[in-house]
PDB file of C-alpha atoms in Angstrom:
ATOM      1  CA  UNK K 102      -4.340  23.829  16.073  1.00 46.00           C
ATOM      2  CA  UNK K 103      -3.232  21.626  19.047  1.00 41.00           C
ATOM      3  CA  UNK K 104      -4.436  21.538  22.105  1.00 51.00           C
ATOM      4  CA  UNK K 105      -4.925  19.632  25.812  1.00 57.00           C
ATOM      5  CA  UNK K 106      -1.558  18.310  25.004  1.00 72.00           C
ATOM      6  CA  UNK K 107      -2.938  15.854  22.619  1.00 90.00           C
ATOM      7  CA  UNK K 108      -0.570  14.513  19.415  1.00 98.00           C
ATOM      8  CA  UNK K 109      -2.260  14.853  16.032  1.00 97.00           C
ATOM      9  CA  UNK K 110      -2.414  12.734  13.516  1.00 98.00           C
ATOM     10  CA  UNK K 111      -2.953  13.600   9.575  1.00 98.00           C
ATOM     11  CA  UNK K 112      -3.776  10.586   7.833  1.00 97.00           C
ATOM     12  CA  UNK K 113      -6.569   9.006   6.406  1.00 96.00           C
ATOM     13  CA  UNK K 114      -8.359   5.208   6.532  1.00 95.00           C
ATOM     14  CA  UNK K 115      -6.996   3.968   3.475  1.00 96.00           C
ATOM     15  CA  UNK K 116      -3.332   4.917   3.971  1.00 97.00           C
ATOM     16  CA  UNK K 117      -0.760   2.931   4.218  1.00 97.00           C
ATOM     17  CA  UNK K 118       1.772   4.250   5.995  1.00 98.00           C
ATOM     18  CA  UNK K 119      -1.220   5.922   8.297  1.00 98.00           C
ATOM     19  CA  UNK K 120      -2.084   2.518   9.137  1.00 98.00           C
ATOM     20  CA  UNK K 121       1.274   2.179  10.879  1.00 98.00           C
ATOM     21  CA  UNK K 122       1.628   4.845  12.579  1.00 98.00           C
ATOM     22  CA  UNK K 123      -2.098   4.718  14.053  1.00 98.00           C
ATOM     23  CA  UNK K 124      -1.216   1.549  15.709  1.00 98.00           C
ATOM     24  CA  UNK K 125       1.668   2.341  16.882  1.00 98.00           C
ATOM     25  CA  UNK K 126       0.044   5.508  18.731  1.00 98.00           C
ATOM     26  CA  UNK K 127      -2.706   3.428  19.906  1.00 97.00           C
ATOM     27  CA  UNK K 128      -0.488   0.473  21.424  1.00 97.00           C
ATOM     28  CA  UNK K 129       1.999   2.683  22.665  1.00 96.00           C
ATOM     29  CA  UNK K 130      -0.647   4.746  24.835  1.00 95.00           C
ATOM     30  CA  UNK K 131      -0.111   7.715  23.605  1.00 96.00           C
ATOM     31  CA  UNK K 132      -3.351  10.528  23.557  1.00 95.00           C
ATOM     32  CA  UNK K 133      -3.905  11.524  19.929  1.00 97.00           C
ATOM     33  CA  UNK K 134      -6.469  12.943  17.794  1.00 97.00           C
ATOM     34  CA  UNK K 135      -6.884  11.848  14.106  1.00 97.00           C
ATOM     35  CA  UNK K 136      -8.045  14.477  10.590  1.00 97.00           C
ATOM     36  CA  UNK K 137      -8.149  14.434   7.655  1.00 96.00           C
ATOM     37  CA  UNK K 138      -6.426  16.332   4.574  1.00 96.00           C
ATOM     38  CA  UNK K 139      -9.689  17.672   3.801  1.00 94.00           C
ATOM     39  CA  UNK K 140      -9.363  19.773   7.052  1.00 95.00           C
ATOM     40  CA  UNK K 141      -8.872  23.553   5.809  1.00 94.00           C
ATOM     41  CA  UNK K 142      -6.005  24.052   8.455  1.00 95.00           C
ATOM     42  CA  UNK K 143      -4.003  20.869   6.512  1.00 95.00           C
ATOM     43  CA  UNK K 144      -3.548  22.456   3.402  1.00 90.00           C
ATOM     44  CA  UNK K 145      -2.727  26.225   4.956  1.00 94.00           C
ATOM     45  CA  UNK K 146       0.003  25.141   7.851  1.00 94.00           C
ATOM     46  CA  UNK K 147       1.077  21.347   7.112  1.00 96.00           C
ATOM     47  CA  UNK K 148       1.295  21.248   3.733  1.00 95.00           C
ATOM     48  CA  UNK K 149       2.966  24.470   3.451  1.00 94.00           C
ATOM     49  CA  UNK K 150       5.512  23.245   6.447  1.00 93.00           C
ATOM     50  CA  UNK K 151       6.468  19.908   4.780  1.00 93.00           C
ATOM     51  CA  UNK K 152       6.457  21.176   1.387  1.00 91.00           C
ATOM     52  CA  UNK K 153       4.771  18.195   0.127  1.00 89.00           C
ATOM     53  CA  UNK K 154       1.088  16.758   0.414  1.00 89.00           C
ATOM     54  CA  UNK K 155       1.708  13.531   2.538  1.00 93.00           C
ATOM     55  CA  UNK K 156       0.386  11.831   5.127  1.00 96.00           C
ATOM     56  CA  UNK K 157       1.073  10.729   7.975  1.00 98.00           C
ATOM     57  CA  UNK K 158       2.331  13.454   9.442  1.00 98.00           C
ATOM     58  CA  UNK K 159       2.157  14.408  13.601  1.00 98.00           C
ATOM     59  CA  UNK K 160       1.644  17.676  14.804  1.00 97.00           C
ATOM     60  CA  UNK K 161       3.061  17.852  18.629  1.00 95.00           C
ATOM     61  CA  UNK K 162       1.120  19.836  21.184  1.00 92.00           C
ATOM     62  CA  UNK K 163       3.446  22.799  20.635  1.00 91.00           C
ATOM     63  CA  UNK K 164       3.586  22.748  16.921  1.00 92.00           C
ATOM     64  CA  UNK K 165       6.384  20.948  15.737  1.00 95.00           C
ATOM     65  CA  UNK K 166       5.515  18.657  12.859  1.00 96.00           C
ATOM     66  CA  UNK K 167       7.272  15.409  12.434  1.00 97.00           C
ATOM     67  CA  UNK K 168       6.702  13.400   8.674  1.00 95.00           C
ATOM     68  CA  UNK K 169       7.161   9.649   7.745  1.00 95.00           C
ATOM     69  CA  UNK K 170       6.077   6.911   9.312  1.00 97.00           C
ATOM     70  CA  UNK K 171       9.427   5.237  10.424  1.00 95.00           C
ATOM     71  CA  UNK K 172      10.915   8.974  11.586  1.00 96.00           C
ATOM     72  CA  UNK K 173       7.887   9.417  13.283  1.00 98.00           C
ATOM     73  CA  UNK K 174       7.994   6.177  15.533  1.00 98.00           C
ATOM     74  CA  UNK K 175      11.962   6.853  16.084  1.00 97.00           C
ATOM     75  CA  UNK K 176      11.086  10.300  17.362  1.00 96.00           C
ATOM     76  CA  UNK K 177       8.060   9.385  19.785  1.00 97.00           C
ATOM     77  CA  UNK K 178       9.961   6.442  21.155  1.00 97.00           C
ATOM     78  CA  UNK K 179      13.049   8.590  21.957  1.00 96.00           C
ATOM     79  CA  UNK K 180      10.632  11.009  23.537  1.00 95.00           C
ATOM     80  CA  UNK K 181       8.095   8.479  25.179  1.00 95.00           C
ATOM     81  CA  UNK K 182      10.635   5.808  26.496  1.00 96.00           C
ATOM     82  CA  UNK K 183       8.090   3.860  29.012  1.00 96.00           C
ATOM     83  CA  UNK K 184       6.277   0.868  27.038  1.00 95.00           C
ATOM     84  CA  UNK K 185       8.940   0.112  24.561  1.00 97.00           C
ATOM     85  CA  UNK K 186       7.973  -1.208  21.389  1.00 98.00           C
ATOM     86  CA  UNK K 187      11.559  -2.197  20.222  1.00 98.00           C
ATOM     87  CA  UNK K 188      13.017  -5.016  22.137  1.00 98.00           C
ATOM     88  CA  UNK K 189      15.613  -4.453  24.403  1.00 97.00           C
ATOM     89  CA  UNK K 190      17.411  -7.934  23.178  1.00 98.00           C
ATOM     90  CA  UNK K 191      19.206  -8.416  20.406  1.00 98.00           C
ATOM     91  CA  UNK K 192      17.899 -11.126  18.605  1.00 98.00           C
ATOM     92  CA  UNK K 193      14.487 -10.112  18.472  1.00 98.00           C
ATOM     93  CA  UNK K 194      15.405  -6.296  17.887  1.00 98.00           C
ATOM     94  CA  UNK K 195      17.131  -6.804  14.851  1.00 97.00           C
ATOM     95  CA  UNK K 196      14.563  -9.518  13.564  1.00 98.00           C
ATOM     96  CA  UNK K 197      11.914  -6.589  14.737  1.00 98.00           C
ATOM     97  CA  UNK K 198      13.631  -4.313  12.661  1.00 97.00           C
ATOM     98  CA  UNK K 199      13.668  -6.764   9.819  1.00 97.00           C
ATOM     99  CA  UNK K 200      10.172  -7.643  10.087  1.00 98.00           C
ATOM    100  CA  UNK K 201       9.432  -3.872   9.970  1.00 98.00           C
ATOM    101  CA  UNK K 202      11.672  -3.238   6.885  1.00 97.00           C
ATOM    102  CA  UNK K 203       9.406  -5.966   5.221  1.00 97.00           C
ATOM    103  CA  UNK K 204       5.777  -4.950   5.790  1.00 97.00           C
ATOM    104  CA  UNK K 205       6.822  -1.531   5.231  1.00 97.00           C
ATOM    105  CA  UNK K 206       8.665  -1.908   1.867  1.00 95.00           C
ATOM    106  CA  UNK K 207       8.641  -5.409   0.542  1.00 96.00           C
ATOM    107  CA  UNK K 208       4.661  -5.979   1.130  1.00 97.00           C
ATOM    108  CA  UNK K 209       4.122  -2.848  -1.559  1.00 96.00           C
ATOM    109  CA  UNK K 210       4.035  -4.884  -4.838  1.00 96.00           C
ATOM    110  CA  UNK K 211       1.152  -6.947  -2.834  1.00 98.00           C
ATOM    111  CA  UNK K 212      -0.563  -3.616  -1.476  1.00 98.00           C
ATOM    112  CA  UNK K 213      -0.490  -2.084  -4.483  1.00 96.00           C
ATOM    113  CA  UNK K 214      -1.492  -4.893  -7.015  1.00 97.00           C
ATOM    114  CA  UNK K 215      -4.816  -6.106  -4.625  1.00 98.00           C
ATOM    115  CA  UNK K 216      -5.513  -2.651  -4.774  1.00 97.00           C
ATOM    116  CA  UNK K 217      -5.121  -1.315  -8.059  1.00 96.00           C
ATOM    117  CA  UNK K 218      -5.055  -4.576 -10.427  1.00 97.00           C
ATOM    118  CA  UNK K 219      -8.519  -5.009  -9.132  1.00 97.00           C
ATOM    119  CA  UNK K 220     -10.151  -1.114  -8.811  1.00 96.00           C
ATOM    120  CA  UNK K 221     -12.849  -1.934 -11.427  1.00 96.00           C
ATOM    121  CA  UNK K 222     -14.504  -4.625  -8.730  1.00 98.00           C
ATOM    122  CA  UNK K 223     -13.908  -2.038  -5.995  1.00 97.00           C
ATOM    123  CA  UNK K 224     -14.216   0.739  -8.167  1.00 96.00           C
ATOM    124  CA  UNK K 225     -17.007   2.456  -5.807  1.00 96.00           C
ATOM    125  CA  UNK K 226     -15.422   1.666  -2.522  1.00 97.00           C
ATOM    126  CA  UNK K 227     -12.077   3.412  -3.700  1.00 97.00           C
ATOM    127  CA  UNK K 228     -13.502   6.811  -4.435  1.00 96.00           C
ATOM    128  CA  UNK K 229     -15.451   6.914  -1.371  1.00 96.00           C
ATOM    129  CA  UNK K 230     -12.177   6.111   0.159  1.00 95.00           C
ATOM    130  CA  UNK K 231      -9.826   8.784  -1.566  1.00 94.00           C
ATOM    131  CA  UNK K 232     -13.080  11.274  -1.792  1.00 94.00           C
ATOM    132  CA  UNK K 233     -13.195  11.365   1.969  1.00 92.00           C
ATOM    133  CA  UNK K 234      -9.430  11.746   2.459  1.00 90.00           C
ATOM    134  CA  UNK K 235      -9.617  14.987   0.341  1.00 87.00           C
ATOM    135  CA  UNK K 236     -13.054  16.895  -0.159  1.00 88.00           C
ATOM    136  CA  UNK K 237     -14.420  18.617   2.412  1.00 88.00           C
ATOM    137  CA  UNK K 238     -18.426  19.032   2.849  1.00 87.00           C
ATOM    138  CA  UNK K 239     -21.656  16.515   2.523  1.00 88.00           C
ATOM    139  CA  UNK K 240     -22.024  16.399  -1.148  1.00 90.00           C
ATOM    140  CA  UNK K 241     -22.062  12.907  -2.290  1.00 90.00           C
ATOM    141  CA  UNK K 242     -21.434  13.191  -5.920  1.00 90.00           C
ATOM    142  CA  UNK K 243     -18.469  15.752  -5.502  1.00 89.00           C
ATOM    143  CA  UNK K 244     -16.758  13.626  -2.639  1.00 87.00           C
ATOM    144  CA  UNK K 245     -16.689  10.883  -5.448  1.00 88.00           C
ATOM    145  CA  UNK K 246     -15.723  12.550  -8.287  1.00 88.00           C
ATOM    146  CA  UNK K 247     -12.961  14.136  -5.901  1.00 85.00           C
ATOM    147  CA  UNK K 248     -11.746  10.780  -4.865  1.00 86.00           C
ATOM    148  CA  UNK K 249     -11.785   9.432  -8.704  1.00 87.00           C
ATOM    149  CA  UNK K 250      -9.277  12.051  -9.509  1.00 86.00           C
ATOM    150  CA  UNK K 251      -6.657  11.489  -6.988  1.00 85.00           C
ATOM    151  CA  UNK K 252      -7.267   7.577  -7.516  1.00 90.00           C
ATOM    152  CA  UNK K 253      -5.842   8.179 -11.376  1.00 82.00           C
ATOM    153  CA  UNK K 254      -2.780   9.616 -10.120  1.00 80.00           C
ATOM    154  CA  UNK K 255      -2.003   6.645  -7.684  1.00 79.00           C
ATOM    155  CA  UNK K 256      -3.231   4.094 -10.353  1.00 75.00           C
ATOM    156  CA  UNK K 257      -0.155   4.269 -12.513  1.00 81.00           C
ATOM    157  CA  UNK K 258       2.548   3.261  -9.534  1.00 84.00           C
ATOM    158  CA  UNK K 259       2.041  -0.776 -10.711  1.00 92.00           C
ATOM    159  CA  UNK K 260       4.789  -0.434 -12.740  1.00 91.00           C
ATOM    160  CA  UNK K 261       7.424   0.806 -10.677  1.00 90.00           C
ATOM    161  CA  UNK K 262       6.640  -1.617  -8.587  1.00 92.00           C
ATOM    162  CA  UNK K 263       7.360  -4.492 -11.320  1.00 92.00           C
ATOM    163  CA  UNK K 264       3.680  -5.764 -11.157  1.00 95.00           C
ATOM    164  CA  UNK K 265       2.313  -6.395 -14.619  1.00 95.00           C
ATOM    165  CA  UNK K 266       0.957  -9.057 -16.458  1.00 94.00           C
ATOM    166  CA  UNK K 267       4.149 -11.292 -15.912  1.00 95.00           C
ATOM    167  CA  UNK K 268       4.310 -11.198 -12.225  1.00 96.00           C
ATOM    168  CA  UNK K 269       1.019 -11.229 -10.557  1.00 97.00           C
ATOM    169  CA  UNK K 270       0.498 -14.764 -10.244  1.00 97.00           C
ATOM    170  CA  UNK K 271       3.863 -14.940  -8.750  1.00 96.00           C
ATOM    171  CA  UNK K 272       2.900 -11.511  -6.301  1.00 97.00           C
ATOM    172  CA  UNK K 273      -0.232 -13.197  -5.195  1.00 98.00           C
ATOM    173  CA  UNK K 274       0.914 -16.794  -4.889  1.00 97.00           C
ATOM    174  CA  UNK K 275       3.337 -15.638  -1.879  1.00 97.00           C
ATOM    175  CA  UNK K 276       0.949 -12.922  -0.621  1.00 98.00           C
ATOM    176  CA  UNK K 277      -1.279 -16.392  -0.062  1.00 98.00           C
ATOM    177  CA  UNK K 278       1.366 -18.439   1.359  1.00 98.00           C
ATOM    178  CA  UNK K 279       2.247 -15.373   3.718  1.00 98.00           C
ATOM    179  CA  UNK K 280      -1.259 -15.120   4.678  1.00 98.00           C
ATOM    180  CA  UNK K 281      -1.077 -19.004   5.478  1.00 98.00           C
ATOM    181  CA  UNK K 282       2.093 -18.653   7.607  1.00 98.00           C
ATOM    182  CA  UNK K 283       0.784 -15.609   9.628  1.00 98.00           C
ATOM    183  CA  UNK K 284      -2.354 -17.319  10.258  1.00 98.00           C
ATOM    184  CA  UNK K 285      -0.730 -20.232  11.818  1.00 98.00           C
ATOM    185  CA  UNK K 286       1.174 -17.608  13.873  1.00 98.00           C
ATOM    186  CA  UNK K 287      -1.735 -15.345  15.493  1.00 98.00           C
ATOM    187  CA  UNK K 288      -2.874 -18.781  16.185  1.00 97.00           C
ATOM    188  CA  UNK K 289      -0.201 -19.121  18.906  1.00 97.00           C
ATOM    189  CA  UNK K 290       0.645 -15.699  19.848  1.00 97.00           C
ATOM    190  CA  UNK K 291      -1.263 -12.164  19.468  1.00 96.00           C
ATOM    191  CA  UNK K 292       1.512 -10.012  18.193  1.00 97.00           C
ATOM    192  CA  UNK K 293       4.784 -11.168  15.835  1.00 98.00           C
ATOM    193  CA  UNK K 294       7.369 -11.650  18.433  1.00 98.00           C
ATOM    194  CA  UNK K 295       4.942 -12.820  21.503  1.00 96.00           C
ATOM    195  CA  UNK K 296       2.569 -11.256  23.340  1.00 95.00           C
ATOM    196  CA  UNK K 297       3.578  -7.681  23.040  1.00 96.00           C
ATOM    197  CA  UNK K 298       3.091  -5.522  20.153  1.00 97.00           C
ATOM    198  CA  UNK K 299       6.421  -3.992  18.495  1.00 98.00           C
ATOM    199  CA  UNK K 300       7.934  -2.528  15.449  1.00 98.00           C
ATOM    200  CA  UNK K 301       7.403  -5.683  13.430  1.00 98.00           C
ATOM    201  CA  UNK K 302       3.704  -5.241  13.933  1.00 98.00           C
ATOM    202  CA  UNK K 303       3.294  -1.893  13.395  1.00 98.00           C
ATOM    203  CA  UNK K 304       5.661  -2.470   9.595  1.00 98.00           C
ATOM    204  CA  UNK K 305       3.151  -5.362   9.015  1.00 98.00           C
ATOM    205  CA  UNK K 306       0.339  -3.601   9.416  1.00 98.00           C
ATOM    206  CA  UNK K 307       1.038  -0.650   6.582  1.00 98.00           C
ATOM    207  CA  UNK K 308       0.226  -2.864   3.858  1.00 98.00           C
ATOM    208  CA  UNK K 309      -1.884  -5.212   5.902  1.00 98.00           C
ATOM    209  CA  UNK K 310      -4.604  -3.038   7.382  1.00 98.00           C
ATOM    210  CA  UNK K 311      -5.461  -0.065   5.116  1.00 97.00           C
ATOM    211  CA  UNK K 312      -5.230  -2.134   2.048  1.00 98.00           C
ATOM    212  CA  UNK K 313      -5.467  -5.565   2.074  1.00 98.00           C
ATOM    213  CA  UNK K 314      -7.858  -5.868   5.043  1.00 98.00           C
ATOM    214  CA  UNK K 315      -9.947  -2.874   4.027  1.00 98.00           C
ATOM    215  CA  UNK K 316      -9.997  -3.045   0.646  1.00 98.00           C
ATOM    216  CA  UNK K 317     -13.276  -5.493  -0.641  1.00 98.00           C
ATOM    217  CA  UNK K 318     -11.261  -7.898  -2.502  1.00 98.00           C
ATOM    218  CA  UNK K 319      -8.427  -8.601  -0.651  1.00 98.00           C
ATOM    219  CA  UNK K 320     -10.323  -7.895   2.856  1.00 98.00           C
ATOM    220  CA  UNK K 321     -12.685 -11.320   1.650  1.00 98.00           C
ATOM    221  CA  UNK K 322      -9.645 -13.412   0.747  1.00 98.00           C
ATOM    222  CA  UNK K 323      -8.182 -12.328   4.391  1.00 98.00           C
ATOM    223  CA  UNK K 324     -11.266 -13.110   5.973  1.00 98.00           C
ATOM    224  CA  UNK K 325     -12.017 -16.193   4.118  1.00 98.00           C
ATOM    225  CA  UNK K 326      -8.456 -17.741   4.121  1.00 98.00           C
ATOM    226  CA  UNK K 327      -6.316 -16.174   6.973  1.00 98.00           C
ATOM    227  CA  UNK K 328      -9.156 -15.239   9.828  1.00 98.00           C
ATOM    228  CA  UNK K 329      -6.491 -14.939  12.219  1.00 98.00           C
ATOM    229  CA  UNK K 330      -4.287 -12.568  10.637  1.00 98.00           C
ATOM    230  CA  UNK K 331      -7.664 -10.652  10.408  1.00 98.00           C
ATOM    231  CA  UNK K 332      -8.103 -10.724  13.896  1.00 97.00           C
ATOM    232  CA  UNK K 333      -4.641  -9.735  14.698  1.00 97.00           C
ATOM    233  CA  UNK K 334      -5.339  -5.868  12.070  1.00 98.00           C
ATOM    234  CA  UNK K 335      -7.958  -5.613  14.495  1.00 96.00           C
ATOM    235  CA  UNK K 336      -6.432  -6.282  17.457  1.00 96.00           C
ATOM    236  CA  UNK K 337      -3.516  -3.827  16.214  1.00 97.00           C
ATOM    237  CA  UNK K 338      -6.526  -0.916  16.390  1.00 96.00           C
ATOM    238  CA  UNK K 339      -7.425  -1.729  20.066  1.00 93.00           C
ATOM    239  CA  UNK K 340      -5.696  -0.399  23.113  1.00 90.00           C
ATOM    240  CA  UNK K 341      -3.809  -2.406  25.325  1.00 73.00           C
ATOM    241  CA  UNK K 342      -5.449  -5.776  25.874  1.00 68.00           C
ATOM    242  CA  UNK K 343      -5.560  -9.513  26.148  1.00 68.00           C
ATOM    243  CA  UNK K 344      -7.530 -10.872  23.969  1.00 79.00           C
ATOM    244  CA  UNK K 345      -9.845 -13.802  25.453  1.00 85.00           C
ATOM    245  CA  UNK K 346      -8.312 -16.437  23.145  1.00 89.00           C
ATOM    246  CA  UNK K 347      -4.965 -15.302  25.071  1.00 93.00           C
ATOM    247  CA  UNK K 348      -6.132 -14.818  28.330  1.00 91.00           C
ATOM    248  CA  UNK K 349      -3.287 -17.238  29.616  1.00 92.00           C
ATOM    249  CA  UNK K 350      -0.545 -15.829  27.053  1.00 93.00           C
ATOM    250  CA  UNK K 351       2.234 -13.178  29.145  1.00 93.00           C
ATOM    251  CA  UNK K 352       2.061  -9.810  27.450  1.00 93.00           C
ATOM    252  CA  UNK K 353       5.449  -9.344  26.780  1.00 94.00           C
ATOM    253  CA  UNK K 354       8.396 -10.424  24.613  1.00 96.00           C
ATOM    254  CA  UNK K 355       8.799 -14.212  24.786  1.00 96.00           C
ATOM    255  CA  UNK K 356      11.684 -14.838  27.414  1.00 95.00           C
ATOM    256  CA  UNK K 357      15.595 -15.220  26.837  1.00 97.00           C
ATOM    257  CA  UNK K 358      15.941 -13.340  23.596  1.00 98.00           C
ATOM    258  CA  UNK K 359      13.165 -16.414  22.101  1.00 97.00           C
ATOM    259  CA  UNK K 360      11.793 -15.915  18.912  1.00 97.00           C
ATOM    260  CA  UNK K 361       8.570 -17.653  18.313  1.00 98.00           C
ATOM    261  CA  UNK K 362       9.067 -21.263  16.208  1.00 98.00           C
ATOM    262  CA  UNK K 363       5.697 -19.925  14.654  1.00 98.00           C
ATOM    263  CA  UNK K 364       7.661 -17.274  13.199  1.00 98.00           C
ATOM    264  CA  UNK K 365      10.462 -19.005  11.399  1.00 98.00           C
ATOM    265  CA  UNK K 366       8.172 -20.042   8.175  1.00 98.00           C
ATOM    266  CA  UNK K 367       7.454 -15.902   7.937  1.00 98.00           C
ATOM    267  CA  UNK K 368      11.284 -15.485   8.129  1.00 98.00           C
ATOM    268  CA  UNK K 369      11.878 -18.155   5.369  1.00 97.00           C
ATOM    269  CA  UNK K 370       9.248 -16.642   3.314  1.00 97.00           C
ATOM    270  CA  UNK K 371      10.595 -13.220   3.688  1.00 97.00           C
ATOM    271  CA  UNK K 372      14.267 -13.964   2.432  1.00 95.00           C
ATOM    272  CA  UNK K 373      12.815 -15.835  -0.366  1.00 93.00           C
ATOM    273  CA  UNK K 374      10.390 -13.057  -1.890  1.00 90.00           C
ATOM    274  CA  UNK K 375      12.660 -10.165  -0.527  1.00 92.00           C
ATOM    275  CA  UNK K 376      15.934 -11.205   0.406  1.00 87.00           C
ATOM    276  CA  UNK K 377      17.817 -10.341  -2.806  1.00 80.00           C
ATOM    277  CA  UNK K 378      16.019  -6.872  -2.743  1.00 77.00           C
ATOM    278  CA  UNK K 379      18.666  -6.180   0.331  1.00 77.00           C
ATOM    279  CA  UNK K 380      21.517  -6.347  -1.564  1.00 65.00           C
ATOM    280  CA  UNK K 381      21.866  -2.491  -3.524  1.00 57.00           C
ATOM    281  CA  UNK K 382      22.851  -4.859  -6.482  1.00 48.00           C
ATOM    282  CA  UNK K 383      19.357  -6.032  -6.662  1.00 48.00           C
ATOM    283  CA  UNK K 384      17.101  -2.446  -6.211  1.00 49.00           C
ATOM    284  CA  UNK K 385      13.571  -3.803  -7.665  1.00 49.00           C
ATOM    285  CA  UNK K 386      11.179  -4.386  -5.424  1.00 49.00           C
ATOM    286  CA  UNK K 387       9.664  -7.605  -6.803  1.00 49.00           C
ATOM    287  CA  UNK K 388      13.328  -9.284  -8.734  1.00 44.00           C
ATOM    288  CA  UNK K 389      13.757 -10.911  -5.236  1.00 48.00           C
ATOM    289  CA  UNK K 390      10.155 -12.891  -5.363  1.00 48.00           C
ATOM    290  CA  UNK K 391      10.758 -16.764  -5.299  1.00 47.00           C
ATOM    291  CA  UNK K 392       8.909 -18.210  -8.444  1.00 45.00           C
ATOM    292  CA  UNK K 393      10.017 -15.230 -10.864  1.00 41.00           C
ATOM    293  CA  UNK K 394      13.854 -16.277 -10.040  1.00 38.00           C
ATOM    294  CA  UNK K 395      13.466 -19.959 -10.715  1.00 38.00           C
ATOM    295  CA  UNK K 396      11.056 -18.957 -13.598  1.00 40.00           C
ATOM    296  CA  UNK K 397      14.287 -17.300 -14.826  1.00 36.00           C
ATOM    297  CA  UNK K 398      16.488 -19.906 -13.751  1.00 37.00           C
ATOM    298  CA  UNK K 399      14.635 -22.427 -15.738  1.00 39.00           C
ATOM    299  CA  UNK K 400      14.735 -20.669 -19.189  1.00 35.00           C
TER     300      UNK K 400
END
């Protein structure tokens, strides 16, 4: 299926993890090419070679097939060492890696609830969305009912994810004061840890991009409360650049192992809503949120 060297991507617009590993092709330079699940020749050769329908998955220009997001960074870094996108120090690699570990795992309960708590306002959007992902041809009516069917089987993941009626306010009460934090942030620096993209990013932008900046509701409270953090998913899809706001700003890693002051209140807010979550004593992801524990606390 490969060919002119080029990487291949299976993913789709509105997934996740695909979200992560886009960027992280499209920052790190590398030549891809992106389809969809719909695509025939996904369902005959990938599907059948990973044994599970997933995405993102990359096909290398001689065939070898390399699944989940995280694995999938490790292995093109190791093979593509120029343009690092781990820092070499330690401070700000193990706070990249921490960052990462975040947006790629504690952000879900937020992905997932702005997604599915509110699919009867973006009801339409959704199925287009899913539809697109997974039926292949031009009629309208069959992409939608295709994308309504797959949507039902994702719809019932709230729960595992501890988001119900007893926990939203607290899920979207720190998805808002994240939002605020980052915001201040992109202010000061295009990327988490300076002015070059990295791990961090690429974690943050799995829930971040195909879901809460896609996705009609939370896309308008992005937009309307955290324009910079906006910005910064698109910036994320670009190749390398300086933006013109940053004209002045070095693209790299701040000097002498620095992280940015703009980043500590994201750090603080991070331990509080998912700290406990990295103990294995504490294995939900939302026990670890901030207002549910002094809820608890205060009974």
């Amino acid at each position: 299926m490969n060919n002119n060297n080029l990487l291949t991507l299976w993913g789709s617009p509105h997934s996740l993890y695909t979200g992560k590993v886009r960027s992280y092709l499209i920052k790190k330079g590398l030549t891809f090419r992106e389809l969809l699940p719909a695509n025939p020749y996904f369902q005959n050769e990938i599907v059948t070679a990973v044994r599970l329908m997933v995405v993102p998955v990359v096909e290398t220009a001689d065939g070898e097939i390399l699944q989940d997001s995280t694995a999938i960074i490790d292995q093109l870094e190791h093979r593509y060492p120029d343009n690092p996108m781990i820092p070499a120090t330690p401070i700000q690699r193990i706070v990249a890696h921490l960052l990462d570990g975040f947006g790629s795992q504690g952000m879900l309960p937020a992905a997932m609830h702005y997604r599915w708590s509110y699919r009867t306002e973006q009801e339409h959007f959704l199925r287009a969305e899913f539809g697109r992902t997974i039926h292949h041809g031009s009629n309208r009516e069959q992409r939608l009912a295709a994308g309504a069917s797959m949507m039902d089987y994702f719809n019932g993941f709230l729960p595992t994810l501890g988001v119900n009626n007893d926990t939203i306010s607290a899920v979207e009460a720190a998805h808002e004061d994240l939002l605020d934090a980052l915001d201040t942030h992109f202010q000061h620096h295009p990327y988490l840890l300076g002015g070059h993209p990295c791990i961090a990013d690429f974690g943050f932008m799995a829930p971040l991009y195909a879901h809460l900046a896609r996705d009609p509701v939370p896309s308008a409270l992005m937009k309307q409360r955290a324009p910079n953090v906006y910005r910064w998913t698109e910036r994320m899809n670009q190749g390398l650049m300086i933006d013109a706001e940053f004209f002045d700003h070095p693209p790299e890693f701040l000097a002498d192992d620095v992280i940015p002051e703009t980043l500590e209140p994201i750090l603080k807010l991070l331990f509080a809503d998912w700290g406990r979550n990295l103990s294995p004593i504490h294995s939900s992801p939302i026990t670890g949120y901030r207002k549910i524990v002094t809820q608890q606390q205060g009974k």
